Coordinates of C-alpha atoms and ligand atoms in Angstrom, one line a residue:
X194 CA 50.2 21.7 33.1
X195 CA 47.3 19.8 32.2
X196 CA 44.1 20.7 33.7
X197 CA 41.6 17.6 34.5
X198 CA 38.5 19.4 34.2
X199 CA 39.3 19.9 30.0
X200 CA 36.6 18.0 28.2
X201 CA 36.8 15.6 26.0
X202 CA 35.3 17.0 23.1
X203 CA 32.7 15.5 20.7
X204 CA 31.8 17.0 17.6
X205 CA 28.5 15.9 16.1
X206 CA 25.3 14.6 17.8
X207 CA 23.9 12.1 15.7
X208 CA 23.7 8.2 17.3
X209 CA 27.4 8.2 17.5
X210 CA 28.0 11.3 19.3
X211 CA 25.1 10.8 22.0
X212 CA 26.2 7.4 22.7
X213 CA 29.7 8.5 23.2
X214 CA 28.5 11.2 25.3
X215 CA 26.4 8.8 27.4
X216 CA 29.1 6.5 28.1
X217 CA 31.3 8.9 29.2
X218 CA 28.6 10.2 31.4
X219 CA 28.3 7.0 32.7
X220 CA 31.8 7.1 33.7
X221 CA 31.7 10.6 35.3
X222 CA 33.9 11.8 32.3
X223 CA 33.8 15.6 31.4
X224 CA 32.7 16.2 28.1
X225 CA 31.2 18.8 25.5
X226 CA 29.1 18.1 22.4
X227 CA 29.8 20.5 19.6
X228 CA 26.7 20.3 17.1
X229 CA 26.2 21.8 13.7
X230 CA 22.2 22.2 13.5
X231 CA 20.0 23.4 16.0
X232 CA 18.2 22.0 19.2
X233 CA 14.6 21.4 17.2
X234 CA 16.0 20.2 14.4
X235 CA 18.4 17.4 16.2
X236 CA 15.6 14.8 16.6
X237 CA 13.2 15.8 13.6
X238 CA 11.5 13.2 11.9
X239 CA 12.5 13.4 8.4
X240 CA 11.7 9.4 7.8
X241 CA 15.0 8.1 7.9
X242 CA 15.2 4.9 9.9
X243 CA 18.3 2.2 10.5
X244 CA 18.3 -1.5 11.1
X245 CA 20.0 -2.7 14.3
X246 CA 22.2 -5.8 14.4
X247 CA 22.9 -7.6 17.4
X248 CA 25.8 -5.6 18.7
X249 CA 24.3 -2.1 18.6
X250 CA 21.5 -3.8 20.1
X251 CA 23.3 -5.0 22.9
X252 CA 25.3 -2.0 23.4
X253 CA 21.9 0.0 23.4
X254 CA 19.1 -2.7 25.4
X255 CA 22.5 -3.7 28.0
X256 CA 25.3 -1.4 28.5
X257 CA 23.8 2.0 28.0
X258 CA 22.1 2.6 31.2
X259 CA 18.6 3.0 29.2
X260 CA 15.7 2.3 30.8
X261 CA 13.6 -1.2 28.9
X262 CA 10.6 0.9 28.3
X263 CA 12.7 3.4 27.1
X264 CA 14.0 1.0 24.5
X265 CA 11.2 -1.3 23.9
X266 CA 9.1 2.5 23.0
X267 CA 12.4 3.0 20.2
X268 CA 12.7 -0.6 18.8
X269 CA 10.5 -2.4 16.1
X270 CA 10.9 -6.1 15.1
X271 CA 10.4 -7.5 11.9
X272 CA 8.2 -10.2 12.6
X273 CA 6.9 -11.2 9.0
X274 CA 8.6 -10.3 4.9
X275 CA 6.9 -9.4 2.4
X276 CA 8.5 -9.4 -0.9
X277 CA 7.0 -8.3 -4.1
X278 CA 8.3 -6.6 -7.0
X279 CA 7.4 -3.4 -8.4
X280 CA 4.8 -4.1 -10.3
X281 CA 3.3 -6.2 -7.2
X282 CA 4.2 -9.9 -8.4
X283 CA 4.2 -11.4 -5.3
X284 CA 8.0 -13.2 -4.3
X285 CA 7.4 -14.2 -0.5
X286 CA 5.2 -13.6 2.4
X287 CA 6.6 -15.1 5.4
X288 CA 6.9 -14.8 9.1
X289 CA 10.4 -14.1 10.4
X290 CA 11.3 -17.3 12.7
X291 CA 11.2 -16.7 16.1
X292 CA 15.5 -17.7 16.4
X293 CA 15.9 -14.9 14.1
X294 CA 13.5 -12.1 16.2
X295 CA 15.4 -11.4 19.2
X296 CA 18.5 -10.6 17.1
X297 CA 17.8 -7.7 14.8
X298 CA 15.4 -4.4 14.7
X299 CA 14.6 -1.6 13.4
X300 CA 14.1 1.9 14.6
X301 CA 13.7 5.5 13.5
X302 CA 16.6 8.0 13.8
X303 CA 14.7 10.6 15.7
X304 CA 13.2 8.2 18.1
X305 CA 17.0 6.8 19.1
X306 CA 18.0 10.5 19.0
X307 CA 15.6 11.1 21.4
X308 CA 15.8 8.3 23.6
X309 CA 19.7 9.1 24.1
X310 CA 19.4 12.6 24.3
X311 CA 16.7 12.4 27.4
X312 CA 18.6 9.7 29.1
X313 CA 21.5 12.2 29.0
X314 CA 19.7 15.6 30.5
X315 CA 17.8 12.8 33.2
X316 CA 21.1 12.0 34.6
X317 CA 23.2 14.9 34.2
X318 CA 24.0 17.3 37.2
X319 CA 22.9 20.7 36.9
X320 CA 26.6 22.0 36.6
X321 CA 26.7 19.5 33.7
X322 CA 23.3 21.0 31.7
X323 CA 25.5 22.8 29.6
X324 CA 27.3 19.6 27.7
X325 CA 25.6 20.4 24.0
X326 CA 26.3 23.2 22.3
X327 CA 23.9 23.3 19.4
X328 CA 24.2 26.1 16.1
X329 CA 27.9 25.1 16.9
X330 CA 29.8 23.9 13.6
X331 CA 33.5 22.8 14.2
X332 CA 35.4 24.3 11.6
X333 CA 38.9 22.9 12.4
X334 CA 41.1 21.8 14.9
X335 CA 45.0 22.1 16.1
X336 CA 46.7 19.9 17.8
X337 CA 49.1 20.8 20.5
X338 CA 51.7 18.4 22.6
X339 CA 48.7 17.3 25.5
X340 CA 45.7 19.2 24.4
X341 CA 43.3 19.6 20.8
X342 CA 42.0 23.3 20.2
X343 CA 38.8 23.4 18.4
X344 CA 38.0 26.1 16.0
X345 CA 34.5 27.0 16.0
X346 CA 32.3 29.0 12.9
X347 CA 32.1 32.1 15.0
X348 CA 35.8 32.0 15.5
X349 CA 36.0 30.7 19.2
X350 CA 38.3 28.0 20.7
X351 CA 37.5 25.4 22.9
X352 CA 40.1 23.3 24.7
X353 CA 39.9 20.2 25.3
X354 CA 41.9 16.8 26.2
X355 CA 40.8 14.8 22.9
X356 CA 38.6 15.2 19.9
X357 CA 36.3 12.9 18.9
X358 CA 34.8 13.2 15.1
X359 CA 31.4 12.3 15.3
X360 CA 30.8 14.7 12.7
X361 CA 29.3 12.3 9.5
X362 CA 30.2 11.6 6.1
X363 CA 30.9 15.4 5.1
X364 CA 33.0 15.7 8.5
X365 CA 35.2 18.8 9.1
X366 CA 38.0 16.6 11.6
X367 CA 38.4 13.9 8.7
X368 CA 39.3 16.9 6.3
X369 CA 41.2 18.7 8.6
X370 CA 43.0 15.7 9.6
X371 CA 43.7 14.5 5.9
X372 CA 44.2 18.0 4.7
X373 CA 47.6 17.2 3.2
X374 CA 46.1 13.7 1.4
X375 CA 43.2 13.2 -1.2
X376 CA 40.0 12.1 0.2
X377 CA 37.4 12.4 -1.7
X378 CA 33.8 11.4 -1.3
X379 CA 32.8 8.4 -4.0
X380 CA 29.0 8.4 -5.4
X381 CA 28.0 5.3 -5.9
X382 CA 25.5 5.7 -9.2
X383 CA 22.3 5.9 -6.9
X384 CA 19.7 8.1 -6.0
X385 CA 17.8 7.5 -2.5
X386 CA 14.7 8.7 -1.7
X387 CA 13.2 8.5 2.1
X388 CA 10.3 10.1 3.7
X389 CA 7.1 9.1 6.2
X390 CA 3.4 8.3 4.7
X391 CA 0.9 8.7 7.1
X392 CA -0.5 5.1 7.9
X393 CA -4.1 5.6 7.0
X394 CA -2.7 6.6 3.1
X395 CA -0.9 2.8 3.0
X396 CA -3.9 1.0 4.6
X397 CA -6.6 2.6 2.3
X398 CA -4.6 -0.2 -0.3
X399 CA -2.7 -2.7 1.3
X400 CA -4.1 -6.2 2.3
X401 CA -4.0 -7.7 6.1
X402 CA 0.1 -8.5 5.5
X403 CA 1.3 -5.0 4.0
X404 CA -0.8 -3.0 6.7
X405 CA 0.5 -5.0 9.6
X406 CA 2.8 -2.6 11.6
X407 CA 5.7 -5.0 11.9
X408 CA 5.7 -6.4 8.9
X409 CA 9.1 -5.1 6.3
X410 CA 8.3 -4.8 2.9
X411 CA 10.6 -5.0 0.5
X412 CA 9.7 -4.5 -3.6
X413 CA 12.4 -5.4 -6.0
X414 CA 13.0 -3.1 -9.4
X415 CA 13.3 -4.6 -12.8
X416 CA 15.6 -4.6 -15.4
X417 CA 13.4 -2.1 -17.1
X418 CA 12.5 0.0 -13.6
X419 CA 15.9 -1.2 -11.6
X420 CA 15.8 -0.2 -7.5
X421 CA 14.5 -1.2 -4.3
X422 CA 12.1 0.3 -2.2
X423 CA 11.5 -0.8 1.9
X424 CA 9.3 -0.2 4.6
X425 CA 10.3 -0.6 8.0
X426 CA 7.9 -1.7 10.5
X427 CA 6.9 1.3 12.6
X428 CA 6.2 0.2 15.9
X429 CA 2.2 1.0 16.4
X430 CA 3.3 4.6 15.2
X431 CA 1.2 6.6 12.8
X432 CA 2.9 6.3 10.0
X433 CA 5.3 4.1 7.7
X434 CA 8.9 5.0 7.1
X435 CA 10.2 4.2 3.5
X436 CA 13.1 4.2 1.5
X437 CA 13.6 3.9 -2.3
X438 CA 16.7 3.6 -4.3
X439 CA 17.4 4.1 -7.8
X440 CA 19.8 3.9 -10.2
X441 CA 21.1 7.2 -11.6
X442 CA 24.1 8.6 -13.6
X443 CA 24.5 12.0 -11.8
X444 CA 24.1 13.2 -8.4
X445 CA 22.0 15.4 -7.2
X446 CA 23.3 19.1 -7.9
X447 CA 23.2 21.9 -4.7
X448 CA 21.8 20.0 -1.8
X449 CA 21.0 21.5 1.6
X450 CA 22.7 21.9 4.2
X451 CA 20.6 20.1 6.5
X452 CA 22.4 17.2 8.0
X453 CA 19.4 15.4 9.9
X454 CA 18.5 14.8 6.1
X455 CA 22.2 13.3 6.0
X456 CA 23.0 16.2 3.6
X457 CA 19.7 15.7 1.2
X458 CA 17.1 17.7 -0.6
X459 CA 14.0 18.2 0.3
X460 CA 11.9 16.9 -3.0
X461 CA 9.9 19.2 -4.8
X462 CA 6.4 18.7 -6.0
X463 CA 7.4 18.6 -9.8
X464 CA 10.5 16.4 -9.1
X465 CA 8.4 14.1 -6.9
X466 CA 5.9 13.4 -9.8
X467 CA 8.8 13.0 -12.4
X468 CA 10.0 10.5 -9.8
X469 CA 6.1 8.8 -9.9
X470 CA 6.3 8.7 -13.7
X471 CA 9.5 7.5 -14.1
X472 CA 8.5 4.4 -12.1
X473 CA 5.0 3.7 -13.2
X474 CA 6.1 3.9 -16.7
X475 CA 3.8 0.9 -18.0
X476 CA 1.4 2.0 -15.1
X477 CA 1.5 -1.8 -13.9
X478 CA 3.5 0.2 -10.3
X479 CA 2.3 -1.8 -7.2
X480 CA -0.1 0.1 -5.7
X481 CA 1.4 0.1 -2.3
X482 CA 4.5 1.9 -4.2
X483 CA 2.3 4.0 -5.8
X484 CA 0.7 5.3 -2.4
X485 CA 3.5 5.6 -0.3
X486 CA 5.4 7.9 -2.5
X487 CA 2.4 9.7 -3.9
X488 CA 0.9 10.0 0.0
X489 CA 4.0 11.5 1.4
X490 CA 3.6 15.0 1.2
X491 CA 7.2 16.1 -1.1
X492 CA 7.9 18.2 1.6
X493 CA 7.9 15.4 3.4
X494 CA 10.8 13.3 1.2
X495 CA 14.1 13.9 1.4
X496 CA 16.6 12.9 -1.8
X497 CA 20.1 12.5 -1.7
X498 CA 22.8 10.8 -3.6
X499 CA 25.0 8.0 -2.1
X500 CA 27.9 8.2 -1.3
X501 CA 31.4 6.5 0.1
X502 CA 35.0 7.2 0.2
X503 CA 37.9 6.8 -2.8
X504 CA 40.6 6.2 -0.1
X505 CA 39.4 3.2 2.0
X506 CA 43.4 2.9 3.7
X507 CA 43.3 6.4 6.2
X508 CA 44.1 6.0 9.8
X509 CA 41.1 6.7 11.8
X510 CA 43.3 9.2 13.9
X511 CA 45.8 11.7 14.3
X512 CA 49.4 11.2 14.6
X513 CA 49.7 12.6 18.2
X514 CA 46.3 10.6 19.2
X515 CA 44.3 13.6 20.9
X516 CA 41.9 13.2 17.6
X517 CA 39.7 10.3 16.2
X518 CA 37.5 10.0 13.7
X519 CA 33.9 7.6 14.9
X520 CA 30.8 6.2 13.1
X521 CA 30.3 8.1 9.3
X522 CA 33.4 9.7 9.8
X523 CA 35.6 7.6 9.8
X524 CA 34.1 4.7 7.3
X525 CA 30.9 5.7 5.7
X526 CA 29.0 3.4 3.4
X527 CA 26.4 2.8 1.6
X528 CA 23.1 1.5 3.4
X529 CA 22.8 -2.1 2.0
X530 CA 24.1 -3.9 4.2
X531 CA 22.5 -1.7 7.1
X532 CA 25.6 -1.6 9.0
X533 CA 26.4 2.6 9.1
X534 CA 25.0 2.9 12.5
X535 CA 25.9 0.0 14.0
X536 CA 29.5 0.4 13.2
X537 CA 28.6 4.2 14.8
X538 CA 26.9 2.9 18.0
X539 CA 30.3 0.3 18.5
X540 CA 33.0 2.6 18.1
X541 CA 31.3 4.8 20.3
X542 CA 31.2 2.5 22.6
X543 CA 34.4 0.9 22.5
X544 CA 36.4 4.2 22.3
X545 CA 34.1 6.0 24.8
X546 CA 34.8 2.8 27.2
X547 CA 38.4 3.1 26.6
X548 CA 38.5 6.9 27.8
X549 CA 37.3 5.4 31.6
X550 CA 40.5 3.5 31.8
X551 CA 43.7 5.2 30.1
X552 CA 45.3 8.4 29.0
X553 CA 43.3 9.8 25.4
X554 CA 46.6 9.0 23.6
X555 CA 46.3 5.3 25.0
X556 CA 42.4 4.8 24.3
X557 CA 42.6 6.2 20.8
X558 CA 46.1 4.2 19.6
X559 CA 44.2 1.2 21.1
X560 CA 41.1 2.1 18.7
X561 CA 42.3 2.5 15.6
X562 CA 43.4 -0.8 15.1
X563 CA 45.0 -2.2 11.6
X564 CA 41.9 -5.0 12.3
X565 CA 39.1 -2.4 12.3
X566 CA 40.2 -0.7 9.5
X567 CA 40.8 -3.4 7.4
X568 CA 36.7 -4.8 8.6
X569 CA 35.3 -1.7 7.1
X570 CA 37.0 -1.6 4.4
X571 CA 35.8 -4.8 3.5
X572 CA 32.6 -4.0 4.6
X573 CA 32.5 -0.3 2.4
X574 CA 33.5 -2.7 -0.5
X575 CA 30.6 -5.1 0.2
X576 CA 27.8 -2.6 0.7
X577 CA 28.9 -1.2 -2.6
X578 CA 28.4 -4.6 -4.4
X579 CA 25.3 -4.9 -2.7
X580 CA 23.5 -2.1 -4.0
X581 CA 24.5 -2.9 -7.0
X582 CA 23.1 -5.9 -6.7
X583 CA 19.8 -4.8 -5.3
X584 CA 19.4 -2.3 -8.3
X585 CA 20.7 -3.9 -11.4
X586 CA 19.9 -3.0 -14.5
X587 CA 20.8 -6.3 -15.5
X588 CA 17.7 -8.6 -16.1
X589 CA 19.5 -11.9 -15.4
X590 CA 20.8 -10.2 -12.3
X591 CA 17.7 -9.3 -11.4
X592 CA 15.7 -12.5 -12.2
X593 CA 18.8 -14.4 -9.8
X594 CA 17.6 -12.1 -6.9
X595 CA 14.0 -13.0 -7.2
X596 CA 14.9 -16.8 -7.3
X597 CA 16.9 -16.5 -4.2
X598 CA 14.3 -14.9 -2.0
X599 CA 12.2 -16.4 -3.3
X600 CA 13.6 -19.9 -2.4
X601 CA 15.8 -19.3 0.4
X602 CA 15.1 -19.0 3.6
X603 CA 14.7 -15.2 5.4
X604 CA 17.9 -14.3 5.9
X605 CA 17.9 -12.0 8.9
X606 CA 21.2 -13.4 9.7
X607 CA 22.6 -11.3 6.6
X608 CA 22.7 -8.5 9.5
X609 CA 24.2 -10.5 11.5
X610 CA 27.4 -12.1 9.4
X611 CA 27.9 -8.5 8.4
X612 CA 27.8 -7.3 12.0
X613 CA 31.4 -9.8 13.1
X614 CA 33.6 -6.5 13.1
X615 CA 31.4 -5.1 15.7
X616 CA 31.4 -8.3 17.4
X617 CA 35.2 -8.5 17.0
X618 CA 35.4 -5.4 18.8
X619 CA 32.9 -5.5 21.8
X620 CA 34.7 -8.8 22.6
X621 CA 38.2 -6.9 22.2
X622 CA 36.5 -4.5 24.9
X623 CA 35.7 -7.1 27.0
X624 CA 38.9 -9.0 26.9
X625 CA 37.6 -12.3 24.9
X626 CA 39.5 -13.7 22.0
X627 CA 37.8 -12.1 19.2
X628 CA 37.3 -14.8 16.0
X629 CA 39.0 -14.2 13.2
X630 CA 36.5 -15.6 10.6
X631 CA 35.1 -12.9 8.3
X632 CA 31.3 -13.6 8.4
X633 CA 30.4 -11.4 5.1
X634 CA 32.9 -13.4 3.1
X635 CA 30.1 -16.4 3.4
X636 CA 27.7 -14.4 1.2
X637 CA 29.1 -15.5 -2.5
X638 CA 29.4 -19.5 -1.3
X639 CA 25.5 -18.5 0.0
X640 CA 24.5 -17.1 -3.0
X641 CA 25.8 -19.4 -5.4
X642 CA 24.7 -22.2 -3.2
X643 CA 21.0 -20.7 -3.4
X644 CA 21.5 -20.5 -6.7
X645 CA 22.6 -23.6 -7.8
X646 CA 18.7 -24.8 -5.5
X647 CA 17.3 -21.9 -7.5
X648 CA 18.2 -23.6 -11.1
X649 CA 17.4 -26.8 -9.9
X650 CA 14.2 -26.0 -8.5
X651 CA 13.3 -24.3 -11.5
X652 CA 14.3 -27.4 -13.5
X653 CA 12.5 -29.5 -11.5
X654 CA 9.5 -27.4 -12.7
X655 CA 9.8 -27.4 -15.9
X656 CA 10.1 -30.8 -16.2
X657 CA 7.0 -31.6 -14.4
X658 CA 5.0 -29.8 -16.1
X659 CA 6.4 -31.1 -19.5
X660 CA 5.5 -34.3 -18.4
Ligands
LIG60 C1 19.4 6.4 3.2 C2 20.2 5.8 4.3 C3 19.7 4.7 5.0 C4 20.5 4.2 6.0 N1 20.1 3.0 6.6 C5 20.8 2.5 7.6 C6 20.4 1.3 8.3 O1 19.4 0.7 8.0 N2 21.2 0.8 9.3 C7 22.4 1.4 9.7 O2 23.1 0.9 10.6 N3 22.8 2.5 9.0 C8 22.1 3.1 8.0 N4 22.5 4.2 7.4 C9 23.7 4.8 7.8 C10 23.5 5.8 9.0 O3 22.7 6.8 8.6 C11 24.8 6.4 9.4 O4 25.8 5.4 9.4 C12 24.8 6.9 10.8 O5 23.8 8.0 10.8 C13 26.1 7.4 11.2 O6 26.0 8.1 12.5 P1 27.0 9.2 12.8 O7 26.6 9.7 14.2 O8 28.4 8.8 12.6 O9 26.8 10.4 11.8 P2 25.5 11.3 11.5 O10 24.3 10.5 11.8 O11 25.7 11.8 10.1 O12 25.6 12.5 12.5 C14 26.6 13.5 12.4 C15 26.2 14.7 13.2 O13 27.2 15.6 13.2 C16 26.7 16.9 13.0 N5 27.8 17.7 12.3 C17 28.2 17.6 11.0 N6 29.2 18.4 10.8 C18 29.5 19.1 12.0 C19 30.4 20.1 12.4 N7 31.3 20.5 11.5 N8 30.4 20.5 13.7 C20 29.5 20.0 14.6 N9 28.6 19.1 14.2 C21 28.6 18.6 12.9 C22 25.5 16.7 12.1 O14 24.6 17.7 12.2 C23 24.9 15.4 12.7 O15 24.1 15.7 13.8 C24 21.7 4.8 6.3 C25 22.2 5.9 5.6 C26 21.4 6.4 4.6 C27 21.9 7.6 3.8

């Protein structure tokens, strides 16, 4: 007989698990959130921030039940670029137009861990208080005829009427579920490096447009010194958030088990000087750079290697459908394209909504559509291309992406284009005809199209000054 009061249970906390949880609050759904690390650590600060596109955006400012202040205190905008490359050679330094504003942001991943996690104690019911069970790590789960048992690290079993994997790029449900198939995790040949400098550090260097709190700085590697470091606009807060990547052959060996660093290291002081040397090898590194990295305390910087899947063709849910995999899961990628978290938020969303209306079994066959999974695979494959891209090795590679920002015009709507599977899906939800057209596949015509300006331009130059 199937009791009503079984929870749906959600394993993992991070943005996709709390805004599943929230919806499902909304909707007066039982639920339990199973989480791996503990209650402090949930919304620490370890630097790590995520741009927004316009659907997570609208999910989180219009459909959440979150208050504006609430939202407005968790969102940045990125109301002017600047560009430079490493060694401070100036690219662009322009203002974001005001079309593009209202459509993308950034924010930090404690502040929208927060943010969720008080909306959900504010409206919960005091029988409900109990709804997160931190220290908890899922271990495995068994699927039975109309219910999922979940096996925890201490050995206890929960019951409930679904499972939801909100459980990240290492989760336990997606090997569990695949446990008779090869998935293995992909490193993509980079090395990322994240932390938060204190805002007085950066200022103490920068001129009026690098200080400016809103302003996203971007500094493109070399051939000789490939990568890409950016820093997100930190909403009058006291410090700056950054994020470097660099090319590298090997991973990084034993990392910690510390999930809010999305399984990273904490740098040491040696390693975080190696990292300073290896950069400023000519000593020409932009001073901005320089502080950032060498005015975050190491303790401070987390370092991790990137990763995706091998298998990009795995159902996103069990064969019974009492078990789906959401957010990092089911299709983690690489952060070029800043889409992880968005795709999160949506499914969340979308699957969470679902569970109001229909049986589990109905909901989740109606979520893991042959169209979603096809849209991230595309999208895995593109974010990989893009951080190649962004940290080449190759100097006509790199001189092309210079020429292009330096030419074209700020492309916020790069977030966007890559954002249509979101889109695709929150008009699925709402019962418009999705459009078919696959927004990322206008980046090449793009590219070569600013290229083509690029050259010309260029020629244009040259000719001038010849004559
Ligand atoms: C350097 C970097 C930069 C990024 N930048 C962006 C960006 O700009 N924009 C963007 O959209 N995305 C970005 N991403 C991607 C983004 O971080 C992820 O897509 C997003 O965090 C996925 O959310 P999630 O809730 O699915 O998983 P996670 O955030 O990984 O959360 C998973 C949660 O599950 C818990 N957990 C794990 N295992 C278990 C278990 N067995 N039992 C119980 N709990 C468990 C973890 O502790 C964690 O709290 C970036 C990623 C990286 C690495």
């Amino acid at each position: 007989m199937v009791s009503e009061t079984r929870p749906i249970i959600i394993a993992g906390a991070g943005p996709c698990g709390l805004v599943t949880a929230l919806v499902l609050q909304n909707h007066g759904i039982p639920f339990l959130i199973l989480e791996k690390t503990s209650r402090s650590k949930l919304c620490s600060d370890t630097g790590a921030g995520f741009d927004l596109a316009p659907t997570a955006l609208n999910i989180l400012i219009h459909r959440l039940g979150l208050s504006k202040e609430r939202i407005d205190e968790t969102l940045s905008r990125y109301e002017r670029w600047y560009i430079a490359t490493i060694h401070g050679d100036l690219v662009k330094d322009e203002g974001t137009p005001q079309s593009a504003l209202e459509d993308c942001a950034c924010t930090h991943r404690s502040a929208l861990q927060q943010a969720l996690l008080d909306q959900l104690l504010q409206n919960a019911t005091t029988e409900e208080t109990e709804f997160l069970k931190c220290n908890s790590s899922l271990e495995y789960y068994q699927e039975e005829e109309d219910q999922v048992k979940a096996v925890m690290n201490d050995g206890s079993i929960l019951v409930g009427k679904a499972l939801l994997g909100c459980d990240g790029i290492n989760s336990k449900v997606r090997s569990c579920m695949n446990e008779h198939r090869e998935d293995p995790l992909q490193y993509l040949g980079t090395m990322c490096y994240w932390g938060k400098c204190p805002r007085e550090e950066v200022e103490k260097y920068s001129s009026a447009h690098k200080s400016n709190s809103s302003t996203f700085v971007w500094l493109l590697g070399t051939n000789k010194v490939p990568g890409s470091l950016f820093i997100t606009p930190s909403n009058g807060t006291y410090r700056y958030l950054w994020f470097l990547s660099v090319p590298s052959g090997k991973p990084l060996s034993g990392t910690l088990d510390d999930l809010t660093r999305r399984g990273g290291a904490v740098l040491s002081e040696m390693a975080k000087t190696e990292l300073l040397n290896t950069l400023d090898e000519n000593g020409a590194l932009d001073p901005v750079l320089k502080t950032v990295i060498s005015g975050t305390p190491a303790g401070e910087i987390t370092e991790a290697g990137l990763f995706d899947r091998v298998n990009l063709d795995l159902p996103f849910s069990s064969p019974r459908k009492l078990v789906a995999l959401l957010g990092d899961s089911a299709h983690p990628q690489s952060p070029y394209l800043g889409q992880g978290t968005n795709c999160a938020i949506t499914d969340a969303y979308f699957l969470a909504t679902k569970l109001a209306g229909v049986s589990a079994q109905e909901a989740i066959t109606y979520y893991d559509s042959d169209q979603r999974r096809e849209e991230m695979k595309n999208l895995i494959e593109k974010a990989r291309q893009q951080g190649n891209f962004l940290n080449s090795k190759n100097r006509f590679e790199c001189w092309i992406l210079r020429t292009i920002l330096r030419y074209a015009p700020i492309d916020v709507d790069e977030l966007k284009r890559y954002d249509f599977s979101n889109k695709n899906m929150l008009s699925r939800l709402d019962g418009i005809k999705a459009k078919s057209s696959d927004g990322g596949a206008m980046t090449k015509p793009i590219l070569i199209a600013a290229f083509v300006v690029a050259v010309f331009a260029i020629g244009l130059r040259m000719f001038l000054q010849y004559w």
